[in-house]
XYZ file of C-alpha atoms in Angstrom:
741
model
C 10.932 34.781 -6.353
C 9.090 37.089 -4.079
C 9.024 38.369 -0.509
C 6.876 36.072 1.580
C 3.821 37.569 3.499
C 3.842 37.436 6.957
C 0.322 36.685 8.267
C -1.176 33.183 9.007
C -4.286 34.384 10.080
C -5.161 35.906 6.729
C -4.933 32.907 3.897
C -6.539 35.293 1.615
C -4.102 38.498 1.944
C -1.888 38.850 -0.820
C -2.774 36.776 -3.334
C -2.808 37.147 -7.122
C -5.453 36.672 -9.842
C -6.434 33.328 -11.313
C -8.592 31.972 -14.491
C -11.198 29.854 -12.594
C -12.505 26.266 -13.759
C -14.914 25.826 -16.115
C -15.667 29.370 -16.987
C -16.066 30.040 -13.323
C -15.002 34.103 -12.240
C -11.300 34.454 -11.698
C -10.533 32.847 -8.198
C -6.613 33.517 -6.040
C -4.269 31.440 -4.807
C -0.478 31.709 -3.544
C 2.015 29.132 -3.577
C 4.563 29.123 -0.859
C 7.716 26.858 0.060
C 9.418 25.935 3.086
C 12.828 25.424 3.411
C 12.641 21.701 1.962
C 10.511 22.763 -1.140
C 7.392 21.495 0.455
C 4.676 23.620 -0.844
C 2.239 25.756 1.112
C -0.867 26.972 -0.830
C -3.059 30.000 0.191
C -6.473 30.480 -1.648
C -9.730 32.762 -1.230
C -11.579 29.699 -0.991
C -11.301 25.639 -1.438
C -11.808 25.538 -5.100
C -9.656 27.691 -6.237
C -7.393 25.814 -3.229
C -7.962 22.281 -5.125
C -7.135 24.101 -8.380
C -4.374 25.245 -6.638
C -3.174 21.540 -5.418
C -3.997 19.849 -8.634
C -1.586 22.539 -10.250
C 0.804 22.401 -8.044
C 1.663 18.949 -8.067
C 1.149 18.747 -11.433
C 4.481 21.315 -11.788
C 6.555 19.627 -9.423
C 5.365 16.156 -10.208
C 3.502 15.817 -14.336
C 6.314 12.554 -14.332
C 4.710 10.298 -11.302
C 0.957 11.845 -12.676
C 1.048 10.599 -15.514
C 2.402 7.363 -15.215
C -0.469 6.902 -12.382
C -2.538 7.719 -14.801
C -1.658 5.480 -17.183
C -1.043 2.759 -15.346
C -4.852 3.412 -13.811
C -6.517 3.395 -17.703
C -3.883 0.703 -18.177
C -2.142 1.862 -20.722
C 0.907 2.573 -19.538
C 3.444 0.107 -21.997
C 2.119 2.523 -24.306
C 5.431 4.330 -23.189
C 7.113 2.094 -21.089
C 7.106 -0.974 -23.153
C 6.556 -4.955 -22.967
C 7.069 -4.927 -19.418
C 4.262 -2.941 -18.505
C 1.771 -5.245 -20.378
C 1.337 -7.459 -17.309
C 0.005 -4.423 -15.459
C -2.024 -2.605 -17.741
C -3.535 -6.271 -18.938
C -4.882 -6.042 -14.962
C -6.047 -2.630 -15.104
C -8.107 -3.145 -17.911
C -9.783 -7.048 -16.679
C -10.387 -5.379 -12.896
C -12.014 -2.660 -14.745
C -10.115 0.201 -12.511
C -10.650 3.129 -15.108
C -14.405 1.805 -16.019
C -15.132 2.054 -11.656
C -13.861 5.404 -11.335
C -16.169 6.308 -14.361
C -18.827 4.940 -12.202
C -18.148 6.123 -9.331
C -17.643 10.024 -10.678
C -20.717 9.917 -12.071
C -22.783 8.754 -9.177
C -20.590 11.384 -6.992
C -22.034 14.212 -9.470
C -25.589 12.923 -8.835
C -25.412 12.424 -5.252
C -22.790 15.037 -4.438
C -22.548 17.595 -6.448
C -20.236 19.328 -4.327
C -17.407 16.726 -4.134
C -17.420 16.433 -7.855
C -16.578 20.149 -8.536
C -14.276 19.983 -5.495
C -12.559 17.097 -7.445
C -13.056 19.159 -10.997
C -11.542 21.945 -9.739
C -8.177 19.987 -8.905
C -8.272 18.561 -12.184
C -8.600 21.591 -13.944
C -5.304 22.414 -11.848
C -3.392 19.576 -12.763
C -4.501 20.175 -16.666
C -3.122 23.631 -16.110
C 0.231 22.566 -14.781
C 0.932 19.755 -16.512
C 2.825 21.497 -19.602
C 5.342 23.107 -17.856
C 5.902 20.384 -15.391
C 6.157 18.141 -18.236
C 8.594 20.875 -19.569
C 10.840 20.068 -16.360
C 11.071 16.665 -17.035
C 13.376 14.745 -19.408
C 11.793 11.597 -19.021
C 9.070 12.810 -20.909
C 11.394 13.454 -23.533
C 13.092 9.669 -23.460
C 10.314 7.742 -23.809
C 8.034 9.924 -25.864
C 5.439 11.282 -23.670
C 3.368 13.812 -24.035
C 0.708 14.827 -21.260
C -2.662 14.735 -22.631
C -5.684 16.302 -20.508
C -6.879 14.602 -17.737
C -10.622 13.750 -17.378
C -12.575 14.423 -14.131
C -12.672 10.902 -12.789
C -8.967 10.200 -13.236
C -7.719 11.162 -9.594
C -10.300 8.361 -8.755
C -8.927 6.222 -10.744
C -5.487 6.819 -9.559
C -7.271 6.027 -6.028
C -8.632 2.445 -7.352
C -5.175 1.540 -9.102
C -3.069 2.275 -6.111
C -5.164 0.154 -3.576
C -6.430 -2.641 -5.742
C -4.337 -4.807 -4.429
C -3.930 -3.652 -0.446
C -6.798 -6.437 0.815
C -3.950 -9.044 -0.669
C -7.029 -10.831 -2.394
C -4.280 -13.132 -4.640
C -3.760 -14.477 -1.521
C -6.669 -16.297 -1.646
C -4.682 -18.133 -4.580
C -1.883 -19.050 -3.037
C -4.188 -20.737 0.211
C -6.018 -22.356 -2.806
C -2.868 -23.709 -4.216
C -1.968 -24.716 -0.693
C -4.530 -26.662 0.130
C -4.614 -28.778 -2.886
C -1.095 -29.557 -2.423
C -0.816 -30.279 1.425
C -4.482 -30.302 2.744
C -7.408 -27.853 3.904
C -5.882 -28.142 7.527
C -2.621 -26.408 5.399
C -5.295 -23.394 4.107
C -3.595 -20.974 6.463
C -0.233 -22.644 6.915
C 1.359 -19.611 6.082
C -0.504 -16.849 7.676
C 1.883 -14.974 9.274
C 1.453 -12.391 7.128
C 4.798 -10.698 6.014
C 4.682 -7.298 4.500
C 2.173 -7.158 2.137
C 1.345 -4.611 -0.837
C 0.829 -1.679 2.263
C 0.988 -1.916 6.777
C 1.824 0.512 8.782
C 3.112 1.283 12.232
C 1.392 4.192 14.496
C 0.883 5.192 17.457
C -0.478 7.577 19.643
C 0.269 9.272 23.198
C -2.539 11.326 25.913
C -2.183 14.346 26.960
C -1.147 12.943 30.083
C 1.799 11.514 29.462
C 3.609 13.895 27.222
C 5.481 17.133 27.951
C 2.906 19.368 26.399
C 0.005 17.966 27.915
C -1.611 17.643 24.618
C -1.729 14.422 22.296
C 0.985 13.435 20.051
C 0.117 11.013 17.144
C 3.376 9.379 15.230
C 3.762 6.484 12.643
C 4.561 5.608 9.379
C 3.357 3.591 6.636
C 4.932 1.393 5.066
C 5.189 0.961 1.021
C 6.611 0.264 -1.722
C 9.433 3.179 -2.076
C 8.845 4.682 -5.785
C 11.049 7.418 -7.191
C 9.249 9.736 -6.659
C 7.759 9.430 -3.497
C 4.639 8.068 -2.722
C 3.096 10.680 -1.015
C 3.297 14.439 -0.990
C 4.320 16.886 1.673
C 2.153 20.012 1.526
C -0.634 22.635 3.214
C -3.586 23.372 1.844
C -5.151 27.192 3.064
C -8.175 28.933 2.162
C -10.498 30.944 5.054
C -12.663 27.982 6.164
C -9.036 25.787 6.560
C -5.910 25.641 7.567
C -4.433 21.731 7.008
C -0.830 20.045 6.585
C -0.163 16.513 5.637
C 0.567 14.031 3.523
C -1.265 13.807 -0.084
C -1.583 11.081 -3.125
C 0.267 12.339 -5.977
C -3.101 12.740 -8.395
C -5.762 13.112 -5.904
C -7.092 16.028 -4.042
C -7.069 16.650 -0.145
C -5.366 14.557 2.755
C -7.196 11.512 2.774
C -4.766 9.351 5.060
C -2.377 11.905 7.533
C -3.112 15.694 8.351
C -3.418 18.490 10.921
C -5.830 21.165 10.967
C -4.644 23.127 13.709
C -6.621 21.928 16.325
C -7.910 18.504 15.023
C -4.949 15.550 13.372
C -5.448 11.824 12.127
C -3.304 9.311 10.722
C -4.210 5.473 9.563
C -2.810 1.937 9.049
C -3.507 -0.576 7.153
C -6.580 -2.509 8.796
C -5.610 -6.219 7.290
C -9.152 -6.544 6.313
C -10.451 -9.009 3.961
C -13.370 -6.643 1.604
C -12.133 -8.387 -1.433
C -13.573 -11.731 -3.068
C -13.008 -14.376 -6.145
C -15.299 -16.100 -7.779
C -15.117 -19.703 -10.066
C -17.108 -18.976 -12.306
C -18.061 -21.310 -15.287
C -18.378 -19.870 -18.440
C -19.874 -20.864 -22.296
C -19.001 -19.681 -25.220
C -22.683 -19.385 -27.678
C -22.562 -18.110 -31.327
C -20.473 -15.038 -32.298
C -19.329 -13.220 -29.388
C -22.392 -14.309 -26.840
C -20.668 -15.510 -23.463
C -22.499 -16.888 -20.574
C -21.798 -17.952 -16.343
C -23.436 -20.214 -14.327
C -25.071 -17.917 -11.632
C -27.004 -19.008 -8.492
C -29.474 -21.751 -8.736
C -27.824 -22.976 -12.063
C -28.930 -20.251 -13.860
C -26.478 -19.344 -16.766
C -26.450 -15.235 -17.001
C -25.477 -13.264 -19.814
C -21.936 -12.364 -19.573
C -20.685 -8.195 -20.678
C -17.825 -9.033 -23.311
C -15.720 -6.758 -25.140
C -11.920 -6.746 -26.370
C -9.630 -3.427 -25.707
C -6.125 -3.352 -27.507
C -2.937 -1.966 -25.107
C -0.357 -0.278 -27.385
C 3.048 -1.381 -26.820
C 5.884 0.768 -27.170
C 8.769 -1.443 -29.047
C 6.259 -4.358 -29.064
C 3.546 -5.879 -31.007
C -0.176 -4.324 -29.469
C -1.785 -6.799 -27.705
C -5.456 -7.563 -27.306
C -7.152 -8.354 -24.369
C -10.780 -9.717 -24.062
C -12.590 -8.362 -21.329
C -15.513 -9.992 -19.345
C -17.812 -9.678 -17.158
C -20.309 -10.997 -14.566
C -22.867 -10.428 -12.519
C -19.995 -10.917 -9.389
C -17.068 -8.929 -10.822
C -14.876 -8.138 -13.552
C -12.996 -11.604 -14.479
C -9.255 -11.175 -13.795
C -8.103 -14.781 -14.122
C -8.785 -16.138 -17.708
C -9.244 -19.492 -18.595
C -8.255 -21.434 -14.954
C -5.703 -19.725 -14.031
C -7.830 -21.285 -10.871
C -5.041 -23.362 -8.840
C -4.717 -27.111 -9.895
C -6.973 -26.424 -13.134
C -4.499 -25.613 -15.464
C -2.638 -21.713 -16.634
C -3.633 -18.858 -17.534
C -3.920 -17.667 -21.247
C -5.066 -14.790 -22.871
C -7.416 -16.000 -25.288
C -9.930 -17.692 -22.613
C -10.626 -20.959 -25.106
C -8.495 -22.991 -22.624
C -11.296 -26.015 -21.534
C -12.160 -27.736 -18.192
C -15.085 -30.316 -17.296
C -16.977 -29.184 -13.589
C -18.818 -31.754 -12.023
C -19.100 -30.454 -7.962
C -22.315 -29.724 -8.949
C -25.723 -31.914 -10.733
C -27.026 -27.708 -11.701
C -22.888 -27.396 -14.127
C -22.901 -31.013 -14.764
C -25.714 -31.140 -17.833
C -24.400 -27.777 -19.655
C -20.743 -27.082 -18.260
C -19.944 -29.498 -20.132
C -16.608 -28.294 -21.694
C -16.776 -24.986 -20.117
C -14.086 -22.393 -19.249
C -13.420 -21.941 -15.751
C -11.946 -18.475 -14.319
C -11.420 -16.272 -11.391
C -14.026 -12.921 -11.518
C -12.931 -10.536 -8.779
C -15.628 -8.791 -6.475
C -14.145 -5.434 -4.978
C -16.799 -2.394 -2.904
C -15.866 0.610 -5.400
C -17.492 -1.022 -8.007
C -20.849 -2.417 -6.190
C -21.650 0.434 -4.294
C -20.155 2.907 -6.947
C -18.539 5.021 -4.278
C -15.200 5.800 -3.459
C -15.674 7.584 -0.159
C -14.111 10.529 -1.683
C -16.667 12.671 0.435
C -14.762 12.322 3.297
C -11.774 14.417 1.838
C -13.450 17.412 1.814
C -14.779 16.802 5.159
C -11.905 16.015 6.789
C -10.375 19.144 5.660
C -12.822 20.771 7.826
C -12.787 18.998 10.736
C -12.109 21.185 14.109
C -12.203 18.150 16.724
C -11.978 14.282 16.900
C -16.045 13.883 16.652
C -15.513 15.906 12.873
C -12.765 13.043 12.027
C -15.523 10.676 13.214
C -18.253 11.484 11.496
C -16.507 11.860 8.308
C -14.886 8.378 8.299
C -18.272 6.578 8.341
C -18.546 7.084 4.516
C -14.850 5.650 4.080
C -14.945 3.133 1.797
C -11.419 1.722 0.050
C -8.889 0.670 1.494
C -10.513 -0.110 4.897
C -8.175 1.681 7.723
C -7.844 1.440 10.785
C -7.410 5.496 12.124
C -6.073 7.670 15.150
C -7.266 11.087 15.598
C -7.089 13.354 18.052
C -7.857 16.836 18.856
C -6.862 19.779 21.281
C -9.985 19.439 23.386
C -8.550 16.320 24.739
C -10.905 14.323 22.479
C -9.101 11.040 21.445
C -9.811 7.775 18.409
C -9.433 4.708 17.704
C -11.886 2.984 15.298
C -11.200 1.074 11.666
C -13.349 3.077 8.594
C -14.074 1.595 5.166
C -16.648 -0.883 3.298
C -16.144 -4.911 3.990
C -18.963 -6.777 3.275
C -20.726 -8.985 5.214
C -20.625 -12.790 3.518
C -19.917 -16.729 3.922
C -16.285 -17.192 6.015
C -15.416 -18.921 2.902
C -15.241 -16.081 0.624
C -12.774 -14.895 3.488
C -10.246 -18.221 2.419
C -10.143 -19.038 -1.452
C -11.926 -18.452 -4.406
C -15.945 -19.568 -3.986
C -18.341 -20.602 -6.446
C -20.300 -17.793 -8.204
C -23.266 -20.429 -9.151
C -23.685 -20.954 -5.008
C -25.624 -18.344 -3.387
C -24.135 -18.520 -0.092
C -21.583 -16.535 -1.490
C -23.172 -13.529 -2.283
C -22.805 -10.432 -0.716
C -25.454 -9.275 2.544
C -24.827 -5.910 3.506
C -21.713 -4.707 4.902
C -19.961 -5.231 8.467
C -20.480 -2.431 11.360
C -16.654 -0.743 11.856
C -15.261 -1.620 14.966
C -14.083 1.136 17.631
C -12.287 0.750 20.827
C -11.750 3.791 23.803
C -8.226 4.678 24.065
C -6.592 3.615 27.168
C -2.799 4.617 28.355
C -2.013 4.253 24.595
C -3.341 3.482 21.118
C -0.782 1.786 19.119
C -1.237 0.377 15.306
C 0.439 -2.182 13.192
C -1.392 -4.367 11.420
C -1.295 -6.881 14.406
C -4.935 -8.551 15.483
C -6.633 -6.091 17.368
C -9.134 -3.570 16.858
C -9.866 -4.987 13.094
C -9.435 -8.834 13.757
C -13.421 -9.610 13.047
C -12.595 -8.180 9.638
C -10.005 -9.671 8.430
C -7.714 -13.359 7.993
C -4.185 -12.731 7.996
C -2.403 -10.200 10.339
C 0.994 -8.909 10.569
C 2.782 -10.905 13.440
C 2.325 -8.980 17.027
C 6.152 -7.730 16.812
C 6.134 -4.293 15.889
C 3.075 -3.425 17.761
C 5.017 -5.028 21.192
C 8.052 -2.869 20.526
C 5.966 0.011 19.882
C 3.796 -0.339 22.892
C 7.353 -1.658 25.086
C 9.006 1.742 24.524
C 6.329 3.609 24.942
C 5.557 2.685 28.320
C 9.631 4.013 29.216
C 8.009 7.364 29.467
C 5.530 9.212 30.657
C 6.685 12.338 29.270
C 6.679 12.191 25.562
C 7.615 15.831 23.019
C 7.771 15.334 19.031
C 11.486 15.210 19.183
C 11.893 11.932 21.543
C 9.402 9.791 19.338
C 12.176 10.078 16.234
C 13.695 7.077 18.942
C 10.421 5.241 18.239
C 10.934 5.128 14.579
C 14.587 4.480 14.265
C 14.312 0.918 16.468
C 15.846 -1.434 15.151
C 14.879 -4.801 17.382
C 14.118 -7.466 16.197
C 12.159 -10.026 17.960
C 11.297 -12.107 14.941
C 14.804 -13.287 14.924
C 14.296 -15.522 18.273
C 11.772 -18.604 17.608
C 15.161 -19.521 15.143
C 17.951 -18.937 17.220
C 16.116 -20.597 20.602
C 17.134 -24.005 18.668
C 20.566 -23.328 18.252
C 21.606 -24.572 21.423
C 19.868 -27.648 21.247
C 22.758 -29.205 18.510
C 25.470 -31.121 19.213
C 28.448 -32.318 17.025
C 28.727 -28.966 14.840
C 32.174 -27.989 13.694
C 34.141 -26.021 15.134
C 33.736 -23.089 12.966
C 30.049 -24.119 13.461
C 30.112 -23.501 16.644
C 31.493 -20.459 16.923
C 29.076 -19.551 14.428
C 26.508 -20.244 17.645
C 28.086 -18.366 20.037
C 27.878 -15.333 18.292
C 24.460 -15.183 17.555
C 22.888 -16.145 20.765
C 25.511 -13.143 21.956
C 23.956 -10.970 19.127
C 21.551 -8.324 20.367
C 19.065 -9.027 17.861
C 19.257 -5.458 16.277
C 18.984 -5.182 12.828
C 21.052 -1.979 13.297
C 22.881 -0.185 10.310
C 26.268 -0.799 11.257
C 25.851 -4.112 12.629
C 27.780 -7.175 11.539
C 26.237 -9.253 13.093
C 22.780 -8.961 11.761
C 24.247 -9.797 7.940
C 25.487 -12.574 9.603
C 21.978 -13.593 11.081
C 20.704 -12.405 7.713
C 23.254 -15.020 5.809
C 22.092 -18.049 8.228
C 18.299 -17.056 7.694
C 18.380 -17.137 4.345
C 19.884 -20.224 4.361
C 17.273 -21.679 6.501
C 14.704 -20.653 3.883
C 16.271 -21.918 1.045
C 16.974 -25.501 2.734
C 12.878 -25.118 4.139
C 11.981 -24.808 0.535
C 13.588 -27.658 -0.911
C 11.955 -29.658 1.237
C 10.388 -32.601 -0.233
C 6.877 -31.715 1.554
C 7.036 -28.682 -0.427
C 7.588 -30.051 -3.532
C 3.997 -29.171 -5.135
C 4.331 -25.250 -4.125
C 7.776 -24.653 -5.431
C 7.171 -24.439 -9.309
C 6.753 -21.729 -10.920
C 3.373 -19.643 -10.599
C 0.607 -20.347 -13.214
C -2.065 -17.270 -13.854
C -1.466 -13.279 -14.504
C 1.764 -12.631 -13.310
C 0.229 -9.742 -11.399
C -0.305 -11.786 -8.950
C 2.938 -14.125 -8.746
C 5.027 -11.784 -5.954
C 2.413 -13.477 -3.426
C 2.684 -17.195 -5.593
C 6.319 -17.904 -4.633
C 7.557 -20.069 -2.119
C 11.103 -18.848 -1.311
C 9.430 -15.268 0.377
C 6.329 -16.998 1.799
C 8.552 -19.450 3.540
C 10.534 -16.369 4.360
C 7.677 -14.487 6.065
C 6.021 -17.490 7.425
C 9.120 -18.866 9.056
C 8.238 -18.202 12.736
C 5.591 -19.983 12.165
C 6.808 -23.111 10.283
C 9.217 -23.620 12.847
C 6.368 -24.620 15.444
C 3.564 -26.450 13.844
C 2.720 -29.256 14.083
C 1.058 -29.283 10.859
C 3.790 -30.569 9.137
C 5.350 -33.973 10.936
C 7.246 -35.096 7.906
C 9.447 -31.752 7.873
C 12.646 -32.122 10.003
C 13.098 -28.381 10.969
C 16.773 -29.050 13.219
C 18.214 -30.840 10.543
C 17.599 -28.341 7.985
C 18.638 -25.550 10.857
C 21.579 -27.021 11.799
C 22.993 -27.971 8.161
C 21.643 -24.134 7.211
C 24.316 -23.271 10.313
C 26.900 -25.187 9.177
C 26.380 -23.561 5.389
C 26.438 -20.206 6.799
C 29.498 -21.033 8.572
C 31.722 -22.771 6.019
C 31.168 -19.821 4.059
C 33.003 -17.227 6.218
C 31.537 -15.013 8.394
C 32.659 -11.316 6.792
C 32.253 -8.357 8.593
C 30.361 -6.592 6.691
C 28.068 -3.623 8.288
C 24.340 -4.753 7.739
C 23.633 -1.748 5.644
C 26.142 -2.526 3.031
C 23.840 -5.414 1.857
C 20.298 -4.459 2.959
C 20.235 -1.496 0.562
C 17.410 0.570 -0.838
C 15.760 0.134 -4.161
C 12.778 1.613 -4.966
C 10.643 1.867 -8.167
C 11.385 4.170 -11.212
C 9.319 3.868 -14.302
C 12.729 4.931 -16.550
C 15.224 3.785 -14.175
C 17.896 6.869 -13.773
C 21.269 5.497 -15.370
C 23.009 8.554 -13.333
C 21.311 8.912 -10.156
C 23.869 8.694 -7.250
C 23.712 4.965 -5.135
C 20.674 4.446 -2.717
C 21.699 4.605 0.841
C 22.033 1.284 2.813
C 19.732 1.506 5.823
C 18.987 -0.686 9.221
C 15.937 -2.492 10.284
C 14.120 -4.927 8.741
C 10.777 -6.515 7.988
C 9.306 -6.745 11.504
C 11.761 -4.047 13.024
C 9.750 -0.609 14.266
C 12.169 0.170 11.132
C 10.290 -2.069 8.518
C 12.996 -1.869 5.662
C 11.489 -5.194 4.147
C 14.050 -7.425 2.829
C 12.497 -10.494 1.600
C 14.305 -13.435 3.995
C 15.485 -16.212 1.809
C 15.537 -14.041 -1.731
C 17.006 -11.098 -0.840
C 19.486 -8.706 1.028
C 17.804 -5.363 -0.522
C 15.079 -3.264 0.885
C 11.681 -1.746 -1.939
C 9.602 -1.595 1.258
C 10.345 1.011 3.823
C 8.330 3.806 5.019
C 7.239 5.763 2.821
C 6.674 8.533 5.393
C 7.290 9.631 9.022
C 5.320 12.024 10.535
C 5.007 13.413 14.011
C 1.333 14.915 14.596
C 1.933 17.676 17.650
C -1.503 19.087 18.909
C -0.043 21.179 21.327
C 1.858 22.889 19.080
C 1.244 22.552 15.340
C 4.387 24.143 14.435
C 6.169 21.746 16.740
C 5.473 18.599 14.244
C 7.899 17.001 12.220
C 7.771 14.893 9.209
C 10.031 13.075 6.288
C 9.664 11.564 3.258
C 12.837 8.921 1.862
C 12.873 11.597 -1.177
C 12.416 14.564 -1.112
C 9.490 17.279 -2.338
C 10.183 17.912 -6.269
C 9.651 15.094 -8.208
C 11.698 15.636 -10.997
C 14.854 14.048 -10.939
C 18.233 16.365 -10.165
C 16.421 19.043 -8.928
C 17.321 20.392 -5.612
C 14.155 19.430 -4.080
C 13.886 15.702 -5.678
C 15.997 13.770 -2.539
C 17.699 15.989 -0.281
C 15.185 14.675 2.335
C 16.934 11.233 1.499
C 19.761 11.317 3.802
C 18.253 12.520 7.129
C 15.231 9.400 5.944
C 17.903 6.419 5.768
C 18.705 7.699 9.517
C 14.909 8.058 10.424
C 15.357 11.528 11.657
C 12.520 13.937 11.033
C 12.706 18.431 9.411
C 10.275 20.529 11.263
C 6.856 21.189 9.739
C 6.656 25.072 9.113
C 3.249 26.816 9.709
C 4.515 30.370 10.333
C 3.991 32.178 6.762
C 6.609 35.160 7.102
C 9.232 31.571 7.406
C 8.191 30.930 3.405
C 8.931 31.880 0.070
C 6.351 32.989 -2.297
C 6.668 31.777 -5.116
C 6.139 33.488 -8.521
C 3.649 31.760 -11.034
């Protein structure tokens, strides 16, 4: 390591020469590290900076980048083995990589400057992959050799990362519920327990802070992965100096950033912008396939086959079909109630719902196609990414986000001039209301898309909170998170008019579980309990409703909740929903009854839709069951342990920490009620952006800055993150260490 430089005002000073991408003249950039190993990049121009971001990301996270690239391409089973075939099949059927190619081709034509910026990033990745792979033994262990990236790969990673964010498999579940319990029960389970992604976010204007400038804070909730899904990084060139959280494999800072004079953050808007269409397919001679389109017209279907190579197993051939609506993601009657899914597409189903279909569709195949905005628009909104880096004001951020596509987000932004922004950004199609609820018939023209919905915005009054609950994005969605996190954050923010960045840590760590109240409220009404059950009832009612890491009462409550959920799930009213899910396994997390009841328990305790469900009897029996099992004095953190996803588990890894919190707490460490107390989903990062002094900002990630197992900065933030503590943002170049390249 060489000595650091001392000036933040001259981003290009003391820079060494580097080879430019695609034969361009040499460009210059330098890499600095703070005490946590977080990269701070300084370059002569924004293309050199994008190149540097790609290179340092590949050096730090080569394994992660290659896993994500192969997942986006549907080729991860080639080195991860048979367990990855399920995802690879879905990635290929839904045309993730092909959509990325189409979007990048359109970008090259319509926005060559952004295309060149993405290319520069990819050139940097390709420059750094070999050295990065040489640091990580997982390449040798799996036999994976890194190969050069094409310029569309960052787009493919973005699509693959977010394709399930809107939770379109929930439409399969609703259809299953409607068939079992009737259409009135279509949204019976609509409590929005943790989906693929959620977040907390809050913005406090300057009149409620100690500095007179706004503070933005929050945390995205994602499945925790090793390496982490967000990368702390700083990007500096003569045009801008921005720090924030990047998605490894994607240039820029899409979701969370601070430019010095402006900052932004997002949460999932919980909007519905992906549709499933019931397709009637018929096969002709040879490989010809047709789909019944609007007005009863049979249309050609694009068809080809692809082969998934499988390490340690036989190759898998996958048929790829695409109708005018979109790629077919469920083949041969994975549609609820109609049959089971196969990979051959040969199962038959007679459809008689329309006169147009009945004559020609007899013995035709029923499938489901997926329509999603990037494939329709040929645009991911990537032009927004460099525009955000250049933003100086809230108005700049607002204009940039007008071009955003996917995923659909709620945005908070503030600037040093007092500007505030609270809006939705993203592409949501206008279409029939039924499209949002369940699969709809492709042959009915009323279900076609009819343009794009306006994105709502609201003025900021007092403070702004976004936590996936109903609110600003309500017109664009169906199911939203329960209001508990949002309400609790508002309650905490209302308690002071003198917020500082450090005080925000107390908001992050709050463990109050408001969703416990409806279940506990039933307990006083029970007569004739055994002595043990009476004692347990007294204990639960005296509990402070906090899922603190050291709380034994929290552990006992979770055991009682688990017993309640399982007894509900065993009730005969749910018998038709209790079986193993049909269809592609990638959708099964949305289709299991026990987790659905666990997340919907509040609503199921009060709904009038199921009069035959004896709720009190189940809760009473669960109380007796829990009491009979004894009430061990086990702290919550001993059973509520982190279990991150690893593409290749490390058998020598230290034990993952126990955590406080739960899925409806602000400290949203999500267990699956009724199934497990272990948590795989939690805050994928935490941040506090101070608009008065950027150097007073704070951040943390679950693991660390380095993606290489065993490296000094691989897990150094983990103990702090587990306690909801944040590390300081460093902005003074003199406090950074320059890295020899």
